[in-house]
Amino acid sequence: QKEVEQDPGPLSVPEGAIVSLNCTYSNSAFQYFMWYRQYSRKGPELLMYTYSSGNKEDGRFTAQVDKSSKYISLFIRDSQPSDSATYLCAMSASYGKLTFGQGTILTVHP
Amino acid sequence: DSGVTQTPKHLITATGQRVTLRCSPRSGDLSVYWYQQSLDQGLQFLIQYYNGEERAKGNILERFSAQQFPDLHSELNLSSLELGDSALYFCASSVVSGVGGFNTQYFGPGTRLTVL
């Protein structure tokens, strides 16, 4: 079993929809939780990070971490076609090595 | 553009061969990380260097090796290549080692390796 599980999708939603992306993990030592976005043929870029449990909001994006359930989420409000990409959750125990989920392919259609 | 550069962009080679992938970190970044991305395994951490010293090791095969030079650029050497080594190889860099705090890892555009 992988340390980090993420549904690869694909996920297809209409423009303006709220998107929910999730990951579960098994390693209790993880403290840093990140979401990366990867466009086709590009390297991943950091969207948001959270330390330990809690919520964090940045514009249309909200990240949630529930360490008791070992579950993290990313919500995208008012989704746009430009949000179409692969979203990767990533985690770290003592920041350095990142453990990634498989990635969820998201398509937002006009 | 993350500021991390990787060369070459594409590499096609045969089984049994040896290749070298190069990474230049962002200006001022001391840490370099190497990751492998394949369809079946996803994005996996290989190795980290900090200011020339190996700092952390992941699931890196013995046929693979890396180093970081005094000018902070890094090279990933892959030898005795097998079909299964075909993947995207990413380099990332961050300001410090990362221990004790959060530092963003900035990823390069990757090198696509195809082993025939």
Short mmCIF file of C-alpha atoms in Angstrom, two decimals:
data_model
loop_
_atom_site.label_atom_id
_atom_site.label_comp_id
_atom_site.label_asym_id
_atom_site.label_seq_id
_atom_site.Cartn_x
_atom_site.Cartn_y
_atom_site.Cartn_z
CA GLN A 1 0.00 0.00 0.00
CA LYS A 2 1.27 3.45 -0.90
CA GLU A 3 1.95 6.01 1.83
CA VAL A 4 -0.21 8.55 0.00
CA GLU A 5 -3.34 7.63 -1.93
CA GLN A 6 -4.99 9.96 -4.43
CA ASP A 7 -7.78 9.18 -6.87
CA PRO A 8 -6.31 9.78 -10.33
CA GLY A 9 -9.70 10.68 -11.82
CA PRO A 10 -10.01 11.98 -14.42
CA LEU A 11 -12.39 14.64 -13.14
CA SER A 12 -14.39 16.74 -15.58
CA VAL A 13 -16.48 19.70 -14.39
CA PRO A 14 -18.23 22.68 -15.98
CA GLU A 15 -16.80 26.15 -15.61
CA GLY A 16 -17.87 27.76 -12.34
CA ALA A 17 -18.19 24.48 -10.44
CA ILE A 18 -16.66 23.80 -7.06
CA VAL A 19 -13.96 21.15 -7.30
CA SER A 20 -12.96 18.90 -4.43
CA LEU A 21 -9.69 16.98 -4.54
CA ASN A 22 -8.60 14.62 -1.79
CA CYS A 23 -5.75 12.52 -0.52
CA THR A 24 -5.37 10.05 2.30
CA TYR A 25 -2.13 9.01 3.91
CA SER A 26 -0.82 6.44 6.33
CA ASN A 27 2.39 7.98 7.75
CA SER A 28 1.63 9.75 11.05
CA ALA A 29 4.98 11.56 10.86
CA PHE A 30 3.83 13.80 7.99
CA GLN A 31 3.62 17.42 9.17
CA TYR A 32 3.76 19.48 5.98
CA PHE A 33 1.00 19.11 3.42
CA MET A 34 1.17 20.62 -0.03
CA TRP A 35 -0.78 20.83 -3.24
CA TYR A 36 1.08 21.14 -6.50
CA ARG A 37 -0.38 21.87 -9.92
CA GLN A 38 1.21 20.40 -13.02
CA TYR A 39 0.29 21.51 -16.52
CA SER A 40 0.98 19.19 -19.43
CA ARG A 41 4.68 18.96 -20.26
CA LYS A 42 5.64 21.22 -17.35
CA GLY A 43 7.12 20.77 -13.92
CA PRO A 44 4.91 20.84 -10.81
CA GLU A 45 4.36 24.26 -9.19
CA LEU A 46 3.38 24.77 -5.56
CA LEU A 47 -0.18 26.00 -5.06
CA MET A 48 -0.54 25.88 -1.30
CA TYR A 49 0.98 24.35 1.80
CA THR A 50 -0.31 23.75 5.31
CA TYR A 51 1.57 22.88 8.44
CA SER A 52 -0.20 20.32 10.65
CA SER A 53 -4.01 20.39 10.86
CA GLY A 54 -6.23 23.25 9.82
CA ASN A 55 -7.51 25.26 6.89
CA LYS A 56 -5.79 27.72 4.62
CA GLU A 57 -7.39 29.92 1.99
CA ASP A 58 -5.79 31.67 -0.97
CA GLY A 59 -8.16 33.29 -3.40
CA ARG A 60 -10.31 30.60 -4.99
CA PHE A 61 -8.32 27.81 -3.35
CA THR A 62 -8.85 26.32 0.12
CA ALA A 63 -6.67 23.59 1.60
CA GLN A 64 -7.83 21.52 4.55
CA VAL A 65 -5.87 19.04 6.65
CA ASP A 66 -7.40 16.63 9.14
CA LYS A 67 -4.53 14.77 10.78
CA SER A 68 -6.85 12.71 12.99
CA SER A 69 -8.37 11.18 9.86
CA LYS A 70 -5.14 11.36 7.81
CA TYR A 71 -7.09 13.17 5.11
CA ILE A 72 -6.35 16.32 3.14
CA SER A 73 -8.44 18.24 0.67
CA LEU A 74 -8.15 21.03 -1.86
CA PHE A 75 -11.24 22.98 -2.89
CA ILE A 76 -11.34 25.16 -5.98
CA ARG A 77 -14.22 27.63 -6.16
CA ASP A 78 -15.52 29.14 -9.38
CA SER A 79 -13.33 26.81 -11.42
CA GLN A 80 -11.95 28.13 -14.71
CA PRO A 81 -10.75 26.36 -17.87
CA SER A 82 -7.26 27.59 -16.94
CA ASP A 83 -7.48 25.38 -13.82
CA SER A 84 -7.36 22.30 -16.07
CA ALA A 85 -4.23 20.44 -14.98
CA THR A 86 -3.03 17.55 -12.86
CA TYR A 87 -3.20 18.26 -9.13
CA LEU A 88 -0.72 16.47 -6.91
CA CYS A 89 -0.87 16.28 -3.16
CA ALA A 90 2.51 16.04 -1.44
CA MET A 91 3.57 15.47 2.14
CA SER A 92 6.68 15.61 4.22
CA ALA A 93 7.73 14.61 7.71
CA SER A 94 10.69 16.96 8.12
CA TYR A 95 10.63 19.12 5.07
CA GLY A 96 12.97 17.90 2.38
CA LYS A 97 11.84 14.64 0.83
CA LEU A 98 8.34 14.99 -0.58
CA THR A 99 6.00 12.02 -0.91
CA PHE A 100 3.47 12.60 -3.68
CA GLY A 101 0.07 11.20 -4.47
CA GLN A 102 -0.59 9.80 -7.91
CA GLY A 103 -2.18 13.07 -9.08
CA THR A 104 -5.74 13.87 -10.17
CA ILE A 105 -6.34 14.99 -13.75
CA LEU A 106 -8.85 17.86 -13.78
CA THR A 107 -10.59 19.26 -16.83
CA VAL A 108 -12.80 22.34 -16.54
CA HIS A 109 -14.86 22.76 -19.67
CA PRO A 110 -16.44 26.09 -20.75
CA ASP B 1 9.35 29.95 -15.25
CA SER B 2 10.61 28.56 -11.92
CA GLY B 3 14.23 29.58 -12.47
CA VAL B 4 15.39 25.94 -12.38
CA THR B 5 16.90 24.78 -15.66
CA GLN B 6 17.34 21.21 -16.85
CA THR B 7 19.14 19.84 -19.87
CA PRO B 8 18.51 18.11 -22.13
CA LYS B 9 14.74 18.36 -22.57
CA HIS B 10 14.53 15.03 -24.32
CA LEU B 11 16.86 12.07 -24.40
CA ILE B 12 16.46 8.91 -26.43
CA THR B 13 18.89 6.09 -25.87
CA ALA B 14 19.22 2.31 -25.94
CA THR B 15 19.16 -0.28 -23.20
CA GLY B 16 22.48 -0.75 -21.48
CA GLN B 17 23.63 2.79 -22.15
CA ARG B 18 24.59 5.53 -19.69
CA VAL B 19 23.23 9.10 -19.65
CA THR B 20 23.77 12.24 -17.62
CA LEU B 21 21.02 14.70 -16.78
CA ARG B 22 21.96 18.21 -15.70
CA CYS B 23 20.22 20.66 -13.39
CA SER B 24 20.97 24.26 -12.50
CA PRO B 25 19.12 25.44 -9.38
CA ARG B 26 17.60 28.87 -8.88
CA SER B 27 20.07 31.57 -8.00
CA GLY B 28 20.77 31.39 -4.27
CA ASP B 29 19.27 27.93 -3.72
CA LEU B 30 21.59 25.50 -1.98
CA SER B 31 19.46 22.35 -2.10
CA VAL B 32 18.82 20.23 -5.16
CA TYR B 33 16.35 17.36 -5.32
CA TRP B 34 15.85 14.75 -8.02
CA TYR B 35 12.50 13.10 -8.72
CA GLN B 36 11.35 10.49 -11.21
CA GLN B 37 7.84 10.62 -12.67
CA SER B 38 6.37 7.59 -14.43
CA LEU B 39 2.81 6.62 -15.27
CA ASP B 40 2.71 3.65 -12.93
CA GLN B 41 4.73 4.99 -9.97
CA GLY B 42 3.87 8.68 -10.08
CA LEU B 43 6.35 11.26 -8.84
CA GLN B 44 9.00 9.67 -6.63
CA PHE B 45 11.84 11.24 -4.68
CA LEU B 46 15.28 9.97 -5.63
CA ILE B 47 17.92 12.01 -3.81
CA GLN B 48 18.69 15.39 -2.24
CA TYR B 49 21.94 17.36 -2.10
CA TYR B 50 22.59 20.38 0.07
CA ASN B 51 25.59 22.57 -0.64
CA GLY B 52 27.49 19.70 -2.22
CA GLU B 53 26.67 17.05 0.36
CA GLU B 54 24.16 14.23 0.04
CA ARG B 55 21.32 14.99 2.50
CA ALA B 56 18.58 12.43 1.87
CA LYS B 57 18.07 9.36 -0.24
CA GLY B 58 14.86 7.84 -1.55
CA ASN B 59 14.16 4.86 -3.75
CA ILE B 60 17.16 5.45 -5.95
CA LEU B 61 18.53 2.44 -7.80
CA GLU B 62 22.19 1.49 -7.39
CA ARG B 63 22.59 2.06 -11.15
CA PHE B 64 21.75 5.73 -10.54
CA SER B 65 24.05 8.25 -8.92
CA ALA B 66 24.10 12.00 -8.46
CA GLN B 67 26.39 14.77 -7.36
CA GLN B 68 26.29 18.48 -6.70
CA PHE B 69 29.22 20.57 -7.82
CA PRO B 70 30.84 23.62 -6.14
CA ASP B 71 28.85 25.94 -8.42
CA LEU B 72 25.73 24.14 -7.06
CA HIS B 73 24.60 22.60 -10.34
CA SER B 74 23.79 18.92 -10.10
CA GLU B 75 24.02 15.91 -12.36
CA LEU B 76 22.06 12.68 -12.25
CA ASN B 77 23.84 9.74 -13.84
CA LEU B 78 21.81 6.75 -15.01
CA SER B 79 23.71 3.67 -16.14
CA SER B 80 22.92 0.21 -17.54
CA LEU B 81 19.62 1.64 -18.65
CA GLU B 82 16.55 -0.55 -18.83
CA LEU B 83 13.22 -0.04 -20.60
CA GLY B 84 11.61 0.65 -17.22
CA ASP B 85 13.85 3.66 -16.66
CA SER B 86 11.88 5.58 -19.29
CA ALA B 87 10.31 8.46 -17.38
CA LEU B 88 10.32 12.17 -16.74
CA TYR B 89 13.15 13.24 -14.44
CA PHE B 90 12.62 16.45 -12.50
CA CYS B 91 15.06 18.51 -10.57
CA ALA B 92 13.85 20.86 -7.85
CA SER B 93 15.68 23.38 -5.72
CA SER B 94 15.09 25.20 -2.46
CA VAL B 95 16.90 27.81 -0.44
CA VAL B 96 18.00 25.68 2.47
CA SER B 97 18.03 22.06 3.51
CA GLY B 98 14.47 22.15 4.72
CA VAL B 99 15.08 20.60 8.10
CA GLY B 100 13.16 22.41 10.82
CA GLY B 101 10.95 24.44 8.57
CA PHE B 102 9.14 24.76 5.30
CA ASN B 103 10.91 25.76 2.11
CA THR B 104 9.23 25.74 -1.26
CA GLN B 105 10.70 23.32 -3.74
CA TYR B 106 10.77 24.87 -7.21
CA PHE B 107 10.66 22.33 -10.02
CA GLY B 108 12.40 22.50 -13.35
CA PRO B 109 10.74 21.59 -16.66
CA GLY B 110 12.07 18.05 -16.57
CA THR B 111 14.04 15.76 -18.86
CA ARG B 112 12.05 13.15 -20.74
CA LEU B 113 14.11 9.97 -21.01
CA THR B 114 13.12 7.28 -23.48
CA VAL B 115 14.99 3.99 -23.40
CA LEU B 116 14.50 1.83 -26.50
#
